[in-house]
mmCIF file of C-alpha atoms and ligand atoms in Angstrom:
data_model
loop_
_atom_site.group_PDB
_atom_site.id
_atom_site.type_symbol
_atom_site.label_atom_id
_atom_site.label_comp_id
_atom_site.label_asym_id
_atom_site.label_seq_id
_atom_site.Cartn_x
_atom_site.Cartn_y
_atom_site.Cartn_z
ATOM 1 C CA MET L 1 15.277 22.980 11.019
ATOM 2 C CA ASN L 2 17.493 20.135 12.184
ATOM 3 C CA LYS L 3 20.062 21.623 14.587
ATOM 4 C CA ALA L 4 23.507 20.456 15.631
ATOM 5 C CA ASN L 5 24.026 20.077 19.382
ATOM 6 C CA LEU L 6 26.793 22.294 20.706
ATOM 7 C CA SER L 7 28.882 22.348 23.833
ATOM 8 C CA VAL L 8 30.937 25.356 24.861
ATOM 9 C CA PHE L 9 34.016 24.851 27.066
ATOM 10 C CA ALA L 10 35.029 28.032 28.898
ATOM 11 C CA SER L 11 37.201 29.278 31.757
ATOM 12 C CA GLY L 12 36.957 33.046 31.459
ATOM 13 C CA LYS L 13 34.689 36.022 31.056
ATOM 14 C CA GLY L 14 32.290 34.320 28.649
ATOM 15 C CA SER L 15 31.897 36.970 25.954
ATOM 16 C CA ASN L 16 32.202 34.332 23.216
ATOM 17 C CA LEU L 17 29.782 32.067 25.078
ATOM 18 C CA LEU L 18 27.305 34.938 25.149
ATOM 19 C CA ALA L 19 27.845 35.595 21.429
ATOM 20 C CA ILE L 20 27.171 31.925 20.604
ATOM 21 C CA HIS L 21 24.100 31.958 22.837
ATOM 22 C CA LYS L 22 22.738 35.102 21.137
ATOM 23 C CA ALA L 23 23.416 33.719 17.654
ATOM 24 C CA SER L 24 21.622 30.495 18.551
ATOM 25 C CA LEU L 25 18.433 32.417 19.322
ATOM 26 C CA ASP L 26 18.123 33.099 15.585
ATOM 27 C CA SER L 27 15.936 30.435 13.984
ATOM 28 C CA ASP L 28 18.368 30.306 11.021
ATOM 29 C CA PHE L 29 21.306 29.353 13.232
ATOM 30 C CA PRO L 30 21.932 25.632 12.655
ATOM 31 C CA GLY L 31 23.092 24.861 16.205
ATOM 32 C CA GLN L 32 21.673 24.730 19.717
ATOM 33 C CA LEU L 33 23.729 25.002 22.874
ATOM 34 C CA LYS L 34 23.225 21.933 25.050
ATOM 35 C CA ILE L 35 25.872 22.089 27.752
ATOM 36 C CA VAL L 36 28.571 24.425 29.031
ATOM 37 C CA ILE L 37 31.670 22.862 30.556
ATOM 38 C CA CYS L 38 33.956 24.861 32.868
ATOM 39 C CA ASN L 39 37.153 23.774 34.583
ATOM 40 C CA LYS L 40 36.904 26.486 37.229
ATOM 41 C CA PHE L 41 34.413 28.840 38.760
ATOM 42 C CA CYS L 42 34.408 31.844 36.418
ATOM 43 C CA PRO L 43 32.073 34.485 34.924
ATOM 44 C CA ALA L 44 31.376 32.178 31.954
ATOM 45 C CA PHE L 45 30.037 29.540 34.363
ATOM 46 C CA GLU L 46 27.808 32.077 36.112
ATOM 47 C CA LEU L 47 26.600 33.325 32.739
ATOM 48 C CA ALA L 48 25.711 29.805 31.571
ATOM 49 C CA LYS L 49 23.794 29.218 34.801
ATOM 50 C CA SER L 50 21.929 32.501 34.453
ATOM 51 C CA LEU L 51 20.949 31.544 30.909
ATOM 52 C CA ASN L 52 19.613 28.242 32.268
ATOM 53 C CA TYR L 53 21.977 26.010 30.346
ATOM 54 C CA GLU L 54 22.977 22.596 31.549
ATOM 55 C CA THR L 55 26.438 23.159 33.072
ATOM 56 C CA LYS L 56 29.240 21.057 34.413
ATOM 57 C CA LEU L 57 31.930 22.560 36.606
ATOM 58 C CA ILE L 58 34.855 20.173 36.994
ATOM 59 C CA SER L 59 37.839 21.572 38.828
ATOM 60 C CA ASN L 60 40.676 19.895 40.711
ATOM 61 C CA LEU L 61 40.815 16.819 38.505
ATOM 62 C CA ASP L 62 43.698 15.645 36.360
ATOM 63 C CA ILE L 63 43.056 15.877 32.642
ATOM 64 C CA LYS L 64 42.370 12.140 32.230
ATOM 65 C CA ASN L 65 39.577 12.058 34.813
ATOM 66 C CA PHE L 66 38.286 15.438 33.684
ATOM 67 C CA GLU L 67 37.940 14.124 30.139
ATOM 68 C CA ILE L 68 36.249 10.861 31.222
ATOM 69 C CA ILE L 69 33.491 12.847 32.945
ATOM 70 C CA VAL L 70 33.227 15.391 30.132
ATOM 71 C CA HIS L 71 33.030 12.719 27.436
ATOM 72 C CA LYS L 72 30.121 11.019 29.247
ATOM 73 C CA GLU L 73 28.263 14.333 29.558
ATOM 74 C CA LEU L 74 28.788 15.111 25.869
ATOM 75 C CA ILE L 75 27.453 11.711 24.828
ATOM 76 C CA LYS L 76 24.476 12.109 27.187
ATOM 77 C CA GLN L 77 23.648 15.466 25.586
ATOM 78 C CA LYS L 78 24.219 14.053 22.050
ATOM 79 C CA VAL L 79 26.765 16.783 21.354
ATOM 80 C CA ASP L 80 27.912 17.108 17.737
ATOM 81 C CA LEU L 81 30.390 19.942 18.101
ATOM 82 C CA ILE L 82 32.560 21.334 20.904
ATOM 83 C CA CYS L 83 33.425 25.048 20.817
ATOM 84 C CA LEU L 84 36.334 26.088 23.010
ATOM 85 C CA ALA L 85 35.851 29.692 24.071
ATOM 86 C CA GLY L 86 38.629 30.836 26.355
ATOM 87 C CA PHE L 87 39.065 27.324 27.740
ATOM 88 C CA LEU L 88 42.352 27.239 29.638
ATOM 89 C CA ARG L 89 43.129 23.533 29.665
ATOM 90 C CA ILE L 90 44.970 21.581 27.044
ATOM 91 C CA LEU L 91 42.940 18.582 25.926
ATOM 92 C CA SER L 92 44.770 15.276 25.573
ATOM 93 C CA PRO L 93 45.514 13.775 22.135
ATOM 94 C CA GLU L 94 43.205 10.863 23.084
ATOM 95 C CA PHE L 95 40.268 13.186 23.698
ATOM 96 C CA VAL L 96 41.004 15.184 20.543
ATOM 97 C CA SER L 97 41.095 12.018 18.468
ATOM 98 C CA LYS L 98 37.792 10.786 19.979
ATOM 99 C CA TRP L 99 36.272 14.096 18.867
ATOM 100 C CA ASN L 100 38.262 14.214 15.657
ATOM 101 C CA ASN L 101 37.454 17.405 13.680
ATOM 102 C CA LYS L 102 34.570 18.114 16.071
ATOM 103 C CA ILE L 103 36.372 20.641 18.285
ATOM 104 C CA LEU L 104 36.760 24.298 17.324
ATOM 105 C CA ASN L 105 38.807 26.927 19.122
ATOM 106 C CA ILE L 106 39.092 30.682 18.937
ATOM 107 C CA HIS L 107 42.624 31.931 19.426
ATOM 108 C CA PRO L 108 43.507 35.611 19.830
ATOM 109 C CA SER L 109 46.172 35.958 17.142
ATOM 110 C CA ILE L 110 46.468 35.632 13.409
ATOM 111 C CA LEU L 111 47.644 32.033 13.381
ATOM 112 C CA PRO L 112 50.117 30.617 12.573
ATOM 113 C CA LEU L 113 51.637 33.709 14.191
ATOM 114 C CA PHE L 114 51.746 33.849 17.989
ATOM 115 C CA PRO L 115 50.367 30.481 19.138
ATOM 116 C CA GLY L 116 50.148 29.847 22.902
ATOM 117 C CA LEU L 117 49.391 32.187 25.776
ATOM 118 C CA LYS L 118 49.707 35.965 26.275
ATOM 119 C CA THR L 119 49.289 36.769 22.605
ATOM 120 C CA HIS L 120 48.276 40.407 23.193
ATOM 121 C CA GLU L 121 51.386 41.058 25.249
ATOM 122 C CA LYS L 122 53.500 39.319 22.595
ATOM 123 C CA ILE L 123 51.945 41.451 19.859
ATOM 124 C CA LEU L 124 52.698 44.661 21.730
ATOM 125 C CA SER L 125 56.240 43.729 22.639
ATOM 126 C CA SER L 126 57.012 42.497 19.116
ATOM 127 C CA GLY L 127 55.916 45.816 17.629
ATOM 128 C CA SER L 128 53.588 43.960 15.258
ATOM 129 C CA LYS L 129 51.286 46.409 13.489
ATOM 130 C CA ILE L 130 48.530 43.885 12.828
ATOM 131 C CA HIS L 131 46.531 41.801 15.277
ATOM 132 C CA GLY L 132 43.431 39.639 15.075
ATOM 133 C CA SER L 133 41.980 36.257 15.932
ATOM 134 C CA THR L 134 41.558 32.860 14.361
ATOM 135 C CA VAL L 135 38.932 30.144 14.556
ATOM 136 C CA HIS L 136 40.467 26.764 13.849
ATOM 137 C CA ILE L 137 39.811 23.054 14.201
ATOM 138 C CA VAL L 138 41.615 21.609 17.205
ATOM 139 C CA ASN L 139 44.181 18.918 16.521
ATOM 140 C CA GLU L 140 46.717 17.290 18.819
ATOM 141 C CA LYS L 141 49.195 20.169 18.407
ATOM 142 C CA LEU L 142 48.574 23.479 20.159
ATOM 143 C CA ASP L 143 46.847 26.155 18.009
ATOM 144 C CA SER L 144 47.801 24.456 14.768
ATOM 145 C CA GLY L 145 44.675 22.810 13.316
ATOM 146 C CA LYS L 146 42.989 23.790 10.073
ATOM 147 C CA ILE L 147 42.165 27.505 9.988
ATOM 148 C CA LEU L 148 38.478 28.218 9.326
ATOM 149 C CA GLY L 149 38.230 31.973 9.787
ATOM 150 C CA GLN L 150 40.158 35.062 10.794
ATOM 151 C CA PHE L 151 39.941 38.792 11.217
ATOM 152 C CA ALA L 152 42.721 41.353 11.256
ATOM 153 C CA PHE L 153 43.093 45.014 12.133
ATOM 154 C CA ALA L 154 45.818 47.610 12.451
ATOM 155 C CA VAL L 155 47.296 48.072 15.927
ATOM 156 C CA LYS L 156 47.177 51.781 16.603
ATOM 157 C CA SER L 157 48.032 52.018 20.287
ATOM 158 C CA ASN L 158 49.922 50.002 22.862
ATOM 159 C CA ASN L 159 47.103 50.031 25.376
ATOM 160 C CA LEU L 160 46.659 46.379 26.346
ATOM 161 C CA ASP L 161 43.100 46.665 27.696
ATOM 162 C CA LEU L 162 41.927 48.465 24.592
ATOM 163 C CA LEU L 163 43.521 45.822 22.391
ATOM 164 C CA ILE L 164 41.821 42.996 24.315
ATOM 165 C CA ASP L 165 38.444 44.789 24.189
ATOM 166 C CA ASN L 166 38.768 45.229 20.440
ATOM 167 C CA ILE L 167 39.772 41.634 19.875
ATOM 168 C CA LYS L 168 36.803 40.338 21.871
ATOM 169 C CA LYS L 169 34.346 42.662 20.148
ATOM 170 C CA TYR L 170 35.264 41.220 16.747
ATOM 171 C CA GLU L 171 35.687 37.656 18.005
ATOM 172 C CA ASN L 172 32.084 37.833 19.145
ATOM 173 C CA LEU L 173 31.108 38.497 15.519
ATOM 174 C CA LEU L 174 33.446 36.006 13.878
ATOM 175 C CA TYR L 175 32.997 32.910 16.046
ATOM 176 C CA PRO L 176 29.222 32.393 15.571
ATOM 177 C CA GLU L 177 29.598 32.958 11.816
ATOM 178 C CA VAL L 178 32.346 30.355 11.532
ATOM 179 C CA ILE L 179 30.379 27.899 13.673
ATOM 180 C CA LYS L 180 27.408 28.392 11.378
ATOM 181 C CA LYS L 181 29.479 27.757 8.269
ATOM 182 C CA TYR L 182 31.212 24.768 9.872
ATOM 183 C CA ILE L 183 27.871 23.136 10.759
ATOM 184 C CA TRP L 184 26.460 23.642 7.268
ATOM 185 C CA THR L 185 29.535 22.432 5.452
ATOM 186 C CA PHE L 186 31.224 19.839 7.677
ATOM 187 C CA LEU L 187 28.239 18.433 9.623
ATOM 188 C CA PHE L 188 25.288 18.902 7.274
ATOM 189 C CA LYS L 189 27.449 18.629 4.114
ATOM 190 C CA LYS L 190 25.670 21.421 2.273
ATOM 191 C CA ASP L 191 28.314 22.488 -0.216
ATOM 192 C CA LYS L 192 26.480 25.609 -1.258
ATOM 193 C CA PHE L 193 27.661 27.231 1.993
ATOM 194 C CA LEU L 194 31.291 26.393 1.278
ATOM 195 C CA LYS L 195 32.339 29.514 -0.563
ATOM 196 C CA TYR L 196 34.585 32.062 1.121
ATOM 197 C CA LYS L 197 33.088 35.112 2.721
ATOM 198 C CA LYS L 198 34.946 38.336 3.236
ATOM 199 C CA PHE L 199 33.747 41.610 4.682
ATOM 200 C CA HIS L 200 34.977 44.744 6.460
ATOM 201 C CA ILE L 201 33.641 46.460 9.569
ATOM 202 C CA ASN L 202 35.443 49.600 10.808
ATOM 203 C CA ASN L 203 38.511 48.697 8.722
ATOM 204 C CA VAL L 204 38.613 45.232 10.285
ATOM 205 C CA VAL L 205 38.898 42.543 7.613
ATOM 206 C CA PHE L 206 37.006 39.297 8.189
ATOM 207 C CA SER L 207 37.560 36.234 6.074
ATOM 208 C CA TYR L 208 36.061 32.792 6.643
HETATM 209 C C1 GRF T 301 39.223 35.126 23.815
HETATM 210 O O1 GRF T 301 39.978 36.272 23.499
HETATM 211 C C2 GRF T 301 39.704 33.923 23.060
HETATM 212 O O2 GRF T 301 40.317 34.222 21.843
HETATM 213 C C3 GRF T 301 40.729 33.325 23.975
HETATM 214 O O3 GRF T 301 40.247 33.555 25.267
HETATM 215 C C4 GRF T 301 39.400 34.700 25.258
HETATM 216 C C5 GRF T 301 38.103 34.293 25.895
HETATM 217 O O4 GRF T 301 37.278 35.393 26.121
HETATM 218 N N1 GRF T 301 40.951 31.944 23.650
HETATM 219 P P1 GRF T 301 35.792 35.213 26.655
HETATM 220 O O5 GRF T 301 35.878 34.416 27.929
HETATM 221 O O6 GRF T 301 35.016 34.507 25.603
HETATM 222 O O7 GRF T 301 35.295 36.614 26.911
#
C-alpha cells in the first residue's frame, strides 16, 4: 500500500507518539512515521530514539530559525503530514501556510471550549461536567482550525492526575483513527472513507 510520510512534533511524555507508532505497525495504516521533531529534551524524544526513528532535537533557537531547520528536514524526509502531539511551541503563520492543511494537532478540550494551556485545570475550576479532546487542522489562530474528531466523557471527580490519565488514554485511541481518516480522505482522496464514525467505549463518546 502507498503510505503517507508522517512527522510527529512533541515536547512531552510521548503517549500520543507511541500510539501513532503502534498504529503504524498495522499494514492497513496508511501512514509511516519518518521523523520526530522535539524542541527540548523530553521523554518523547527518548522514546523516538529508542524506537529507532530519525529524530531532530532543536532547542534554544528562535521560532524563525527553528522552522527553517525543521522545514528542510521535512522536505528531506518527503513528509506529507505533520502531527503535533503535545508540542509546546506555537508555529508561525508563515510555517503554517507553507504546510497549509497538512498539520494536525490534538488538544485536550472539547474545542471550541477551552483553547490554550492548562485545560484540565480550567475544566476543574469551571465546574464543567464534561471533558474530552479534539483533533483539528492547525491554522494560523491558536486551537481554532477545522475540527476532525473529538471524544467526550463525564467528569466524575476533581482529581487532576486521574483526569489527565483518562484524557490521554482516550486520546491514544482517537488520534491514530483521525490520522487514518485524514490520510484516506484529504491526502489519498478516497471519498468512501469520508462518512462520520461514532462509537462508545466505557461511556466515552467518540465522533470523527
Ligand atoms: C496531550 O494531552 C495533548 O492533548 C496535549 O499534550 C498532551 C501530550 O501528551 N496537546 P503526550 O506527550 O502525547 O503523552
